[in-house]
Amino acid sequence: MASGLSRRAAAGYQRYQDQDRTLTLMAVDRFRALLLAGLALSSAQPALAASHGGSAAGKAKAPASSPDETSIVAVVNGDVISKGDVDARRRLFAMSTGLPMSKEVLDRLTPQVLRQLVDEKLRLQEIQRRGIVITDSDIAHSIQGMEQRNGMQPDALRHKLAADGVSMRTLIDQIRVQLGWTRVLRQQLGERVRISDKEIQDEEELLASQKGQTEYRVSEIFIPVDDPSRAQAAHDFADTVIQQLRSGAPFPVVAAQFSQSQTALEGGDLGWVQPNQLDPQVVSVLKEMPPGAISNPIDVAGGIEIVALRGKRIIGNDQGTALSIRQVFYPFTTPLNPAAPTDQQRKTLEHAKAAAAAMHDCAAVEAASKAMGGSRPSDPGELRLESINPPQFRALLASLPVGQPSQPIVSQDGIAIMMVCSRTQKNFGLPGKEDISNQILGERVETASRQLQRELRRRALIDMRGHD
């Protein structure tokens, strides 16, 4: 029976490719997009922070940093981690998840933030040892693409971070390590990234033998505990995370920031997994959880799990509606104020209406998206109708005739036109060959990451100098 530790990355590294640059930019793009979603949430929902003792004004006026930000809190193989490093990362996490930036909250984050920075320092040293270079232009290109895909103006992300007292360098450093570590794992696995037909066939036979059993759609946050003396600090951090999740913080954003599993790149998403693919302690909890619930901390081998149950189904029997759609997005140059739209926004709406009237098939929508620069993908891939949210959007796609453009869908950052290309019934109960291949590869990537991280810690000289 495979352990939960080795199978934790069931959803990892989709479309894993041989070209290193394509692979790394693609894998970390999910992390950046999830973080950006959290930054947007922290702007749009100040009431969330207020419910935890903060306020919109409190978030904008964060408490002053330590007067001695250069004081050393840890030395990792001769490389220094300062109080300023810890403070910047605490603020980044608090901002992206909607936590108030009070001294009490930031202090609760400190132990786990420091541990994460130590692990990132070890990863960065390994990246450098292998001669892997992540250039500033790689990162700049990635951030630029992130802003474009989310309808943000150039430098909008930098301004948002600055407004909350977070240096852009904090995010850049985190992205650089994510990119580089992905390339390290690519080197570590070598030819093992190729999944054979025999391996896929064996997994298909295993799934077929489990028909009729329950499987779970799960998201996870994994908090490692290497030193038993730090177990209580890890539990305290887990409690803080759970409180925030249950108050409305997006699970994918929190997972992208602090989960130490490779599934962090997928917002913690494990996808559909069977009981034998999970730690027994997690399975026991999942059996008692209703869909939509978030667990209490679960002690597992090597650390603590927090899981969100997104669904249950019977293996081999999950009928649903599969959609193929195309979309084109017309961005606004400034956020929309419905009470006072700008000339550009009015013209964009007229342009979208005229373009929609000329769209008679999905190829026309793709062509319109390409003409707009393709800031958002025209084809989001196969969608399951029953899983689409919010309900109003699901109802729109359920009723829209195939091959007919939707009315303009207006949001704060622009206007979208949608078209349904096909709507078919499908059994989602068994994964396809590509899904199985991704699952097997994800397990290998996760195992390689855990093993290498443990080895780096074992060999390291780490001097913790306190952070009080």
CSV table of C-alpha atoms in Angstrom, one decimal:
chain,number,residue,atom,x,y,z
A,1,MET,CA,0.0,0.0,0.0
A,2,ALA,CA,1.4,3.4,-1.0
A,3,SER,CA,1.8,5.9,1.9
A,4,GLY,CA,0.1,9.2,2.0
A,5,LEU,CA,3.6,10.8,2.1
A,6,SER,CA,4.6,9.4,-1.3
A,7,ARG,CA,1.2,10.0,-2.9
A,8,ARG,CA,0.4,13.4,-1.6
A,9,ALA,CA,1.0,15.1,-5.0
A,10,ALA,CA,-1.8,13.4,-6.9
A,11,ALA,CA,-2.6,16.7,-8.7
A,12,GLY,CA,0.9,17.9,-9.2
A,13,TYR,CA,2.8,19.1,-12.3
A,14,GLN,CA,0.1,18.9,-15.0
A,15,ARG,CA,1.5,19.1,-18.5
A,16,TYR,CA,5.0,18.5,-17.2
A,17,GLN,CA,7.4,19.1,-20.1
A,18,ASP,CA,11.0,18.4,-21.0
A,19,GLN,CA,12.0,22.0,-21.6
A,20,ASP,CA,13.2,23.4,-18.3
A,21,ARG,CA,12.2,27.0,-18.8
A,22,THR,CA,8.7,26.1,-20.0
A,23,LEU,CA,8.3,23.7,-17.1
A,24,THR,CA,9.4,26.1,-14.4
A,25,LEU,CA,7.5,29.1,-15.6
A,26,MET,CA,4.3,27.0,-15.9
A,27,ALA,CA,4.6,25.3,-12.6
A,28,VAL,CA,5.1,28.4,-10.5
A,29,ASP,CA,2.5,30.4,-12.5
A,30,ARG,CA,-0.2,28.8,-10.4
A,31,PHE,CA,1.5,29.9,-7.3
A,32,ARG,CA,1.7,33.5,-8.4
A,33,ALA,CA,-1.9,33.5,-9.7
A,34,LEU,CA,-3.1,32.2,-6.3
A,35,LEU,CA,-1.1,34.7,-4.4
A,36,LEU,CA,-2.5,37.5,-6.6
A,37,ALA,CA,-6.0,36.3,-5.9
A,38,GLY,CA,-5.3,36.7,-2.2
A,39,LEU,CA,-4.0,40.2,-2.7
A,40,ALA,CA,-7.2,41.1,-4.5
A,41,LEU,CA,-9.2,39.5,-1.8
A,42,SER,CA,-7.4,41.5,0.9
A,43,SER,CA,-8.3,44.7,-1.0
A,44,ALA,CA,-11.9,43.8,-1.7
A,45,GLN,CA,-12.9,42.3,1.7
A,46,PRO,CA,-11.7,44.6,4.5
A,47,ALA,CA,-14.5,43.3,6.6
A,48,LEU,CA,-12.8,39.9,6.9
A,49,ALA,CA,-9.8,41.5,8.6
A,50,ALA,CA,-12.1,43.6,10.8
A,51,SER,CA,-13.8,40.4,12.1
A,52,HIS,CA,-10.4,39.4,13.5
A,53,GLY,CA,-9.8,42.7,15.4
A,54,GLY,CA,-8.4,44.7,12.4
A,55,SER,CA,-9.9,47.2,10.0
A,56,ALA,CA,-9.4,48.5,6.5
A,57,ALA,CA,-7.5,51.4,8.0
A,58,GLY,CA,-5.6,49.0,10.3
A,59,LYS,CA,-4.4,47.1,7.3
A,60,ALA,CA,-3.2,50.1,5.5
A,61,LYS,CA,-1.3,51.4,8.5
A,62,ALA,CA,0.6,48.3,9.6
A,63,PRO,CA,2.6,48.5,12.8
A,64,ALA,CA,6.1,49.8,12.5
A,65,SER,CA,8.9,47.2,11.8
A,66,SER,CA,11.5,46.3,14.4
A,67,PRO,CA,14.0,49.2,14.7
A,68,ASP,CA,16.8,46.7,14.1
A,69,GLU,CA,15.7,44.8,11.0
A,70,THR,CA,19.3,43.7,10.2
A,71,SER,CA,19.7,41.8,13.5
A,72,ILE,CA,20.3,38.1,12.8
A,73,VAL,CA,17.8,35.5,13.8
A,74,ALA,CA,19.3,32.5,12.0
A,75,VAL,CA,22.4,31.5,10.0
A,76,VAL,CA,22.1,28.7,7.4
A,77,ASN,CA,25.4,27.4,6.2
A,78,GLY,CA,26.9,30.8,6.6
A,79,ASP,CA,23.9,32.7,5.0
A,80,VAL,CA,22.0,35.1,7.2
A,81,ILE,CA,18.3,35.4,7.8
A,82,SER,CA,17.5,38.7,9.5
A,83,LYS,CA,14.6,40.1,11.5
A,84,GLY,CA,13.7,42.1,8.5
A,85,ASP,CA,13.4,39.0,6.3
A,86,VAL,CA,11.0,37.4,8.8
A,87,ASP,CA,8.9,40.6,9.2
A,88,ALA,CA,8.5,41.0,5.4
A,89,ARG,CA,7.4,37.4,4.9
A,90,ARG,CA,5.0,37.6,7.8
A,91,ARG,CA,3.4,40.7,6.3
A,92,LEU,CA,3.2,39.1,2.9
A,93,PHE,CA,1.3,36.1,4.3
A,94,ALA,CA,-1.0,38.3,6.4
A,95,MET,CA,-1.8,40.6,3.5
A,96,SER,CA,-2.5,37.8,1.1
A,97,THR,CA,-4.8,35.9,3.4
A,98,GLY,CA,-6.7,38.9,5.0
A,99,LEU,CA,-5.2,38.6,8.5
A,100,PRO,CA,-4.9,41.9,10.4
A,101,MET,CA,-1.3,43.0,10.7
A,102,SER,CA,-1.4,43.4,14.5
A,103,LYS,CA,1.7,42.5,16.6
A,104,GLU,CA,-0.2,39.6,18.1
A,105,VAL,CA,-1.0,38.0,14.7
A,106,LEU,CA,2.4,38.6,13.3
A,107,ASP,CA,4.1,37.1,16.3
A,108,ARG,CA,2.0,34.0,16.0
A,109,LEU,CA,3.2,33.6,12.4
A,110,THR,CA,6.9,34.0,13.3
A,111,PRO,CA,7.9,30.4,14.1
A,112,GLN,CA,6.5,28.9,10.9
A,113,VAL,CA,7.7,31.8,8.8
A,114,LEU,CA,11.2,31.4,10.1
A,115,ARG,CA,11.2,27.7,9.4
A,116,GLN,CA,10.0,28.3,5.9
A,117,LEU,CA,12.8,30.8,5.3
A,118,VAL,CA,15.4,28.3,6.5
A,119,ASP,CA,14.0,25.7,4.1
A,120,GLU,CA,14.0,28.3,1.3
A,121,LYS,CA,17.6,29.2,2.1
A,122,LEU,CA,18.6,25.6,1.8
A,123,ARG,CA,16.8,25.3,-1.5
A,124,LEU,CA,18.4,28.4,-2.8
A,125,GLN,CA,21.9,27.1,-1.9
A,126,GLU,CA,21.2,23.9,-3.7
A,127,ILE,CA,19.9,25.8,-6.7
A,128,GLN,CA,23.2,27.8,-6.7
A,129,ARG,CA,25.3,24.7,-6.2
A,130,ARG,CA,23.8,23.1,-9.3
A,131,GLY,CA,24.5,26.2,-11.4
A,132,ILE,CA,20.8,26.9,-12.0
A,133,VAL,CA,20.2,30.5,-12.8
A,134,ILE,CA,16.8,32.2,-12.5
A,135,THR,CA,17.3,35.6,-14.2
A,136,ASP,CA,15.7,38.9,-13.2
A,137,SER,CA,14.2,39.0,-16.7
A,138,ASP,CA,12.5,35.6,-16.0
A,139,ILE,CA,10.9,36.9,-12.9
A,140,ALA,CA,10.0,40.3,-14.5
A,141,HIS,CA,8.4,38.5,-17.4
A,142,SER,CA,6.4,36.2,-15.0
A,143,ILE,CA,5.1,39.1,-12.9
A,144,GLN,CA,4.2,41.1,-16.0
A,145,GLY,CA,2.2,38.1,-17.3
A,146,MET,CA,0.5,37.7,-14.0
A,147,GLU,CA,-0.6,41.3,-14.0
A,148,GLN,CA,-1.9,41.1,-17.6
A,149,ARG,CA,-3.8,37.9,-17.0
A,150,ASN,CA,-5.6,39.5,-14.1
A,151,GLY,CA,-6.4,42.8,-15.8
A,152,MET,CA,-3.9,44.8,-13.6
A,153,GLN,CA,-2.0,47.8,-14.8
A,154,PRO,CA,1.8,47.5,-15.0
A,155,ASP,CA,3.4,47.9,-11.5
A,156,ALA,CA,-0.1,47.5,-9.8
A,157,LEU,CA,1.2,44.6,-7.8
A,158,ARG,CA,4.2,46.5,-6.7
A,159,HIS,CA,2.0,49.4,-5.5
A,160,LYS,CA,-0.3,47.0,-3.7
A,161,LEU,CA,2.6,45.4,-1.8
A,162,ALA,CA,4.1,48.8,-1.0
A,163,ALA,CA,0.8,50.1,0.4
A,164,ASP,CA,0.8,47.3,2.9
A,165,GLY,CA,4.4,47.7,3.9
A,166,VAL,CA,5.8,44.7,1.9
A,167,SER,CA,8.8,45.0,-0.3
A,168,MET,CA,8.5,43.7,-3.8
A,169,ARG,CA,11.8,41.9,-3.2
A,170,THR,CA,10.0,39.6,-0.7
A,171,LEU,CA,7.7,38.2,-3.4
A,172,ILE,CA,10.5,38.1,-6.0
A,173,ASP,CA,12.8,36.1,-3.7
A,174,GLN,CA,10.0,33.6,-3.0
A,175,ILE,CA,9.2,33.2,-6.7
A,176,ARG,CA,12.9,32.8,-7.5
A,177,VAL,CA,13.2,29.9,-5.1
A,178,GLN,CA,10.0,28.3,-6.4
A,179,LEU,CA,11.3,28.5,-10.0
A,180,GLY,CA,14.7,27.2,-9.2
A,181,TRP,CA,13.5,24.3,-7.0
A,182,THR,CA,11.3,23.1,-9.8
A,183,ARG,CA,14.4,22.9,-12.0
A,184,VAL,CA,16.3,21.1,-9.3
A,185,LEU,CA,13.6,18.4,-9.1
A,186,ARG,CA,13.6,18.1,-12.9
A,187,GLN,CA,17.4,17.4,-12.7
A,188,GLN,CA,16.9,15.0,-9.7
A,189,LEU,CA,14.3,12.9,-11.5
A,190,GLY,CA,16.1,12.7,-14.9
A,191,GLU,CA,14.5,10.1,-17.1
A,192,ARG,CA,12.1,9.1,-14.3
A,193,VAL,CA,9.8,12.0,-15.5
A,194,ARG,CA,8.7,9.7,-18.3
A,195,ILE,CA,5.8,7.5,-17.3
A,196,SER,CA,5.6,4.2,-19.2
A,197,ASP,CA,2.4,2.7,-20.7
A,198,LYS,CA,2.8,-0.3,-18.4
A,199,GLU,CA,2.7,2.0,-15.3
A,200,ILE,CA,-0.4,3.7,-16.6
A,201,GLN,CA,-2.0,0.3,-17.3
A,202,ASP,CA,-1.2,-1.0,-13.8
A,203,GLU,CA,-2.9,2.1,-12.3
A,204,GLU,CA,-5.9,1.7,-14.5
A,205,GLU,CA,-6.3,-2.0,-13.3
A,206,LEU,CA,-6.0,-0.9,-9.7
A,207,LEU,CA,-8.7,1.7,-10.1
A,208,ALA,CA,-11.0,-0.8,-11.9
A,209,SER,CA,-10.6,-3.1,-8.9
A,210,GLN,CA,-11.8,-0.3,-6.6
A,211,LYS,CA,-15.0,0.4,-8.4
A,212,GLY,CA,-17.9,1.0,-6.0
A,213,GLN,CA,-15.6,2.4,-3.2
A,214,THR,CA,-15.7,6.0,-2.0
A,215,GLU,CA,-13.0,8.4,-3.1
A,216,TYR,CA,-12.5,12.0,-2.0
A,217,ARG,CA,-11.6,15.3,-3.6
A,218,VAL,CA,-9.2,16.9,-1.2
A,219,SER,CA,-7.0,20.0,-0.8
A,220,GLU,CA,-4.2,20.0,1.8
A,221,ILE,CA,-1.8,22.2,3.7
A,222,PHE,CA,1.2,20.3,5.0
A,223,ILE,CA,3.2,21.8,7.9
A,224,PRO,CA,6.4,19.8,8.5
A,225,VAL,CA,7.6,19.0,12.0
A,226,ASP,CA,11.2,17.8,12.0
A,227,ASP,CA,12.0,18.7,15.6
A,228,PRO,CA,9.6,17.4,18.3
A,229,SER,CA,10.5,20.4,20.5
A,230,ARG,CA,8.8,22.6,17.8
A,231,ALA,CA,5.6,20.6,17.5
A,232,GLN,CA,3.6,22.9,19.7
A,233,ALA,CA,4.6,25.9,17.7
A,234,ALA,CA,3.5,24.1,14.5
A,235,HIS,CA,0.2,23.2,16.1
A,236,ASP,CA,-0.3,26.9,17.2
A,237,PHE,CA,0.4,28.0,13.6
A,238,ALA,CA,-2.0,25.4,12.2
A,239,ASP,CA,-4.8,26.6,14.6
A,240,THR,CA,-4.2,30.2,13.3
A,241,VAL,CA,-4.4,29.0,9.7
A,242,ILE,CA,-7.6,27.0,10.3
A,243,GLN,CA,-9.3,29.9,12.0
A,244,GLN,CA,-8.6,32.1,9.0
A,245,LEU,CA,-9.7,29.5,6.5
A,246,ARG,CA,-13.0,29.1,8.4
A,247,SER,CA,-13.4,32.8,8.3
A,248,GLY,CA,-13.3,32.9,4.6
A,249,ALA,CA,-9.6,33.1,3.5
A,250,PRO,CA,-9.2,31.1,0.2
A,251,PHE,CA,-7.7,27.7,0.8
A,252,PRO,CA,-5.6,27.8,-2.4
A,253,VAL,CA,-4.0,31.2,-1.4
A,254,VAL,CA,-3.0,29.9,2.1
A,255,ALA,CA,-1.7,26.7,0.7
A,256,ALA,CA,0.4,28.5,-1.9
A,257,GLN,CA,1.9,30.6,0.8
A,258,PHE,CA,2.7,28.1,3.5
A,259,SER,CA,2.1,24.5,2.6
A,260,GLN,CA,5.4,22.6,2.4
A,261,SER,CA,4.1,20.1,0.0
A,262,GLN,CA,4.7,20.4,-3.8
A,263,THR,CA,0.9,20.6,-4.1
A,264,ALA,CA,1.4,24.2,-2.9
A,265,LEU,CA,2.0,25.0,-6.6
A,266,GLU,CA,-1.6,23.7,-7.2
A,267,GLY,CA,-3.1,25.6,-4.3
A,268,GLY,CA,-3.0,22.4,-2.2
A,269,ASP,CA,-5.2,20.6,-4.7
A,270,LEU,CA,-4.8,16.8,-4.5
A,271,GLY,CA,-7.7,16.1,-6.9
A,272,TRP,CA,-9.7,12.9,-6.5
A,273,VAL,CA,-7.8,10.4,-4.4
A,274,GLN,CA,-8.5,7.0,-3.0
A,275,PRO,CA,-8.1,6.0,0.7
A,276,ASN,CA,-4.9,4.0,0.0
A,277,GLN,CA,-3.4,7.2,-1.4
A,278,LEU,CA,-3.7,9.0,1.9
A,279,ASP,CA,-2.3,8.8,5.4
A,280,PRO,CA,-4.6,6.5,7.5
A,281,GLN,CA,-5.1,9.4,10.0
A,282,VAL,CA,-6.4,11.6,7.2
A,283,VAL,CA,-8.8,9.0,5.9
A,284,SER,CA,-10.3,8.5,9.3
A,285,VAL,CA,-11.1,12.3,9.5
A,286,LEU,CA,-12.3,12.5,5.9
A,287,LYS,CA,-14.9,9.7,6.5
A,288,GLU,CA,-16.6,11.9,9.1
A,289,MET,CA,-16.3,15.2,7.3
A,290,PRO,CA,-19.1,16.7,5.1
A,291,PRO,CA,-18.1,18.2,1.8
A,292,GLY,CA,-17.0,21.8,2.2
A,293,ALA,CA,-15.6,21.3,5.7
A,294,ILE,CA,-12.0,22.1,6.9
A,295,SER,CA,-10.4,19.7,9.3
A,296,ASN,CA,-8.7,20.4,12.6
A,297,PRO,CA,-4.9,19.7,12.6
A,298,ILE,CA,-4.1,16.1,11.8
A,299,ASP,CA,-0.8,14.6,13.1
A,300,VAL,CA,0.8,12.5,10.3
A,301,ALA,CA,4.3,11.2,9.6
A,302,GLY,CA,6.6,14.1,9.3
A,303,GLY,CA,4.2,16.9,10.3
A,304,ILE,CA,0.7,18.2,10.4
A,305,GLU,CA,-2.0,18.1,7.7
A,306,ILE,CA,-4.9,20.5,7.3
A,307,VAL,CA,-7.4,19.1,4.7
A,308,ALA,CA,-10.5,20.6,3.0
A,309,LEU,CA,-13.0,18.0,1.7
A,310,ARG,CA,-14.3,19.3,-1.6
A,311,GLY,CA,-16.4,16.3,-2.6
A,312,LYS,CA,-17.1,12.6,-2.3
A,313,ARG,CA,-18.0,10.1,-5.0
A,314,ILE,CA,-18.2,6.4,-5.9
A,315,ILE,CA,-15.2,5.3,-8.0
A,316,GLY,CA,-16.3,4.5,-11.5
A,317,ASN,CA,-19.7,6.2,-11.3
A,318,ASP,CA,-19.8,9.9,-11.5
A,319,GLN,CA,-22.0,11.2,-14.3
A,320,GLY,CA,-21.8,14.9,-15.2
A,321,THR,CA,-21.9,17.4,-18.0
A,322,ALA,CA,-18.6,18.2,-19.8
A,323,LEU,CA,-18.3,21.6,-21.4
A,324,SER,CA,-16.0,22.9,-24.0
A,325,ILE,CA,-16.1,26.7,-24.1
A,326,ARG,CA,-14.2,29.6,-25.6
A,327,GLN,CA,-13.9,33.1,-24.2
A,328,VAL,CA,-12.5,36.6,-25.2
A,329,PHE,CA,-11.7,39.3,-22.6
A,330,TYR,CA,-11.8,43.0,-23.2
A,331,PRO,CA,-9.9,44.7,-20.4
A,332,PHE,CA,-10.6,48.1,-18.8
A,333,THR,CA,-7.7,50.5,-18.3
A,334,THR,CA,-9.0,51.4,-14.8
A,335,PRO,CA,-11.2,49.5,-12.4
A,336,LEU,CA,-14.9,50.0,-13.1
A,337,ASN,CA,-17.0,52.3,-11.0
A,338,PRO,CA,-20.6,51.3,-12.0
A,339,ALA,CA,-21.9,54.7,-11.0
A,340,ALA,CA,-19.4,56.5,-13.1
A,341,PRO,CA,-18.0,54.5,-16.0
A,342,THR,CA,-15.2,56.1,-18.1
A,343,ASP,CA,-15.3,56.8,-21.8
A,344,GLN,CA,-12.9,53.9,-22.3
A,345,GLN,CA,-15.2,51.5,-20.5
A,346,ARG,CA,-18.2,52.7,-22.5
A,347,LYS,CA,-16.3,52.2,-25.7
A,348,THR,CA,-15.1,48.8,-24.6
A,349,LEU,CA,-18.7,47.7,-24.0
A,350,GLU,CA,-19.8,48.9,-27.4
A,351,HIS,CA,-16.8,47.1,-29.0
A,352,ALA,CA,-17.6,43.9,-27.1
A,353,LYS,CA,-21.3,44.0,-28.2
A,354,ALA,CA,-20.3,44.6,-31.9
A,355,ALA,CA,-17.7,41.8,-31.8
A,356,ALA,CA,-20.2,39.3,-30.2
A,357,ALA,CA,-22.7,40.0,-33.0
A,358,ALA,CA,-20.2,38.8,-35.5
A,359,MET,CA,-19.2,35.6,-33.6
A,360,HIS,CA,-21.0,32.6,-35.2
A,361,ASP,CA,-18.7,29.8,-34.0
A,362,CYS,CA,-15.9,29.0,-31.5
A,363,ALA,CA,-13.2,29.7,-34.1
A,364,ALA,CA,-14.4,33.3,-34.3
A,365,VAL,CA,-14.1,33.6,-30.5
A,366,GLU,CA,-10.6,32.3,-30.6
A,367,ALA,CA,-9.7,34.7,-33.4
A,368,ALA,CA,-11.1,37.6,-31.4
A,369,SER,CA,-9.1,36.6,-28.3
A,370,LYS,CA,-6.0,36.4,-30.3
A,371,ALA,CA,-6.6,39.8,-31.8
A,372,MET,CA,-6.9,41.2,-28.2
A,373,GLY,CA,-3.5,39.8,-27.4
A,374,GLY,CA,-4.8,36.7,-25.5
A,375,SER,CA,-4.3,38.2,-22.1
A,376,ARG,CA,-6.6,35.4,-20.8
A,377,PRO,CA,-6.7,31.9,-22.3
A,378,SER,CA,-9.4,31.5,-25.0
A,379,ASP,CA,-9.7,27.8,-24.2
A,380,PRO,CA,-9.8,27.0,-20.4
A,381,GLY,CA,-9.9,23.3,-21.1
A,382,GLU,CA,-12.7,20.8,-20.4
A,383,LEU,CA,-15.0,22.0,-17.6
A,384,ARG,CA,-17.5,20.1,-15.5
A,385,LEU,CA,-20.7,22.1,-15.4
A,386,GLU,CA,-21.7,20.9,-11.9
A,387,SER,CA,-18.4,22.2,-10.5
A,388,ILE,CA,-18.6,25.7,-11.9
A,389,ASN,CA,-19.1,28.6,-9.4
A,390,PRO,CA,-20.7,31.0,-8.7
A,391,PRO,CA,-24.2,29.5,-9.4
A,392,GLN,CA,-25.2,32.4,-11.7
A,393,PHE,CA,-22.3,31.6,-14.0
A,394,ARG,CA,-23.1,27.9,-13.9
A,395,ALA,CA,-26.7,28.7,-14.9
A,396,LEU,CA,-25.5,30.9,-17.8
A,397,LEU,CA,-23.3,28.2,-19.2
A,398,ALA,CA,-26.1,25.6,-18.7
A,399,SER,CA,-28.7,27.6,-20.7
A,400,LEU,CA,-26.5,29.2,-23.4
A,401,PRO,CA,-27.2,27.6,-26.7
A,402,VAL,CA,-24.2,25.9,-28.3
A,403,GLY,CA,-22.4,28.2,-30.8
A,404,GLN,CA,-24.1,31.3,-29.6
A,405,PRO,CA,-22.2,34.1,-27.9
A,406,SER,CA,-23.2,35.3,-24.5
A,407,GLN,CA,-24.2,38.8,-23.7
A,408,PRO,CA,-21.3,40.9,-22.5
A,409,ILE,CA,-20.3,39.8,-18.9
A,410,VAL,CA,-19.1,42.9,-17.1
A,411,SER,CA,-16.6,42.8,-14.2
A,412,GLN,CA,-14.6,45.3,-12.4
A,413,ASP,CA,-11.6,44.8,-14.7
A,414,GLY,CA,-13.2,44.2,-18.1
A,415,ILE,CA,-15.8,42.5,-20.2
A,416,ALA,CA,-16.0,38.8,-21.3
A,417,ILE,CA,-17.8,37.1,-24.1
A,418,MET,CA,-18.4,33.4,-23.7
A,419,MET,CA,-19.5,30.7,-26.1
A,420,VAL,CA,-20.3,27.0,-25.4
A,421,CYS,CA,-18.7,24.8,-28.1
A,422,SER,CA,-20.1,21.5,-26.9
A,423,ARG,CA,-22.1,20.1,-24.0
A,424,THR,CA,-22.0,16.4,-23.4
A,425,GLN,CA,-22.7,13.8,-20.7
A,426,LYS,CA,-19.6,12.1,-19.3
A,427,ASN,CA,-18.6,9.6,-16.6
A,428,PHE,CA,-16.1,11.5,-14.5
A,429,GLY,CA,-15.6,8.5,-12.2
A,430,LEU,CA,-12.4,7.2,-13.8
A,431,PRO,CA,-9.4,9.3,-14.8
A,432,GLY,CA,-8.0,9.3,-18.3
A,433,LYS,CA,-4.5,8.2,-19.2
A,434,GLU,CA,-3.1,11.7,-19.1
A,435,ASP,CA,-4.6,12.2,-15.6
A,436,ILE,CA,-3.1,9.0,-14.4
A,437,SER,CA,0.3,9.9,-15.9
A,438,ASN,CA,0.2,13.3,-14.1
A,439,GLN,CA,-0.7,11.6,-10.9
A,440,ILE,CA,2.2,9.1,-11.0
A,441,LEU,CA,4.6,11.9,-11.9
A,442,GLY,CA,3.2,14.1,-9.1
A,443,GLU,CA,4.0,11.4,-6.6
A,444,ARG,CA,7.5,11.1,-7.8
A,445,VAL,CA,8.1,14.9,-7.7
A,446,GLU,CA,6.7,15.1,-4.2
A,447,THR,CA,8.8,12.2,-2.9
A,448,ALA,CA,12.0,13.7,-4.5
A,449,SER,CA,11.2,17.0,-3.0
A,450,ARG,CA,10.7,15.6,0.5
A,451,GLN,CA,13.8,13.4,0.3
A,452,LEU,CA,16.1,16.1,-1.0
A,453,GLN,CA,14.8,18.7,1.6
A,454,ARG,CA,15.4,16.3,4.4
A,455,GLU,CA,18.9,15.5,3.2
A,456,LEU,CA,19.7,19.2,2.9
A,457,ARG,CA,18.6,19.8,6.5
A,458,ARG,CA,20.6,16.8,7.7
A,459,ARG,CA,23.8,18.1,6.2
A,460,ALA,CA,23.2,21.8,7.1
A,461,LEU,CA,24.8,23.9,9.8
A,462,ILE,CA,21.8,25.9,11.1
A,463,ASP,CA,22.3,28.4,14.0
A,464,MET,CA,19.0,29.6,15.3
A,465,ARG,CA,19.6,32.8,17.3
A,466,GLY,CA,16.1,33.5,18.5
A,467,HIS,CA,13.4,35.9,17.2
A,468,ASP,CA,11.8,37.4,20.3
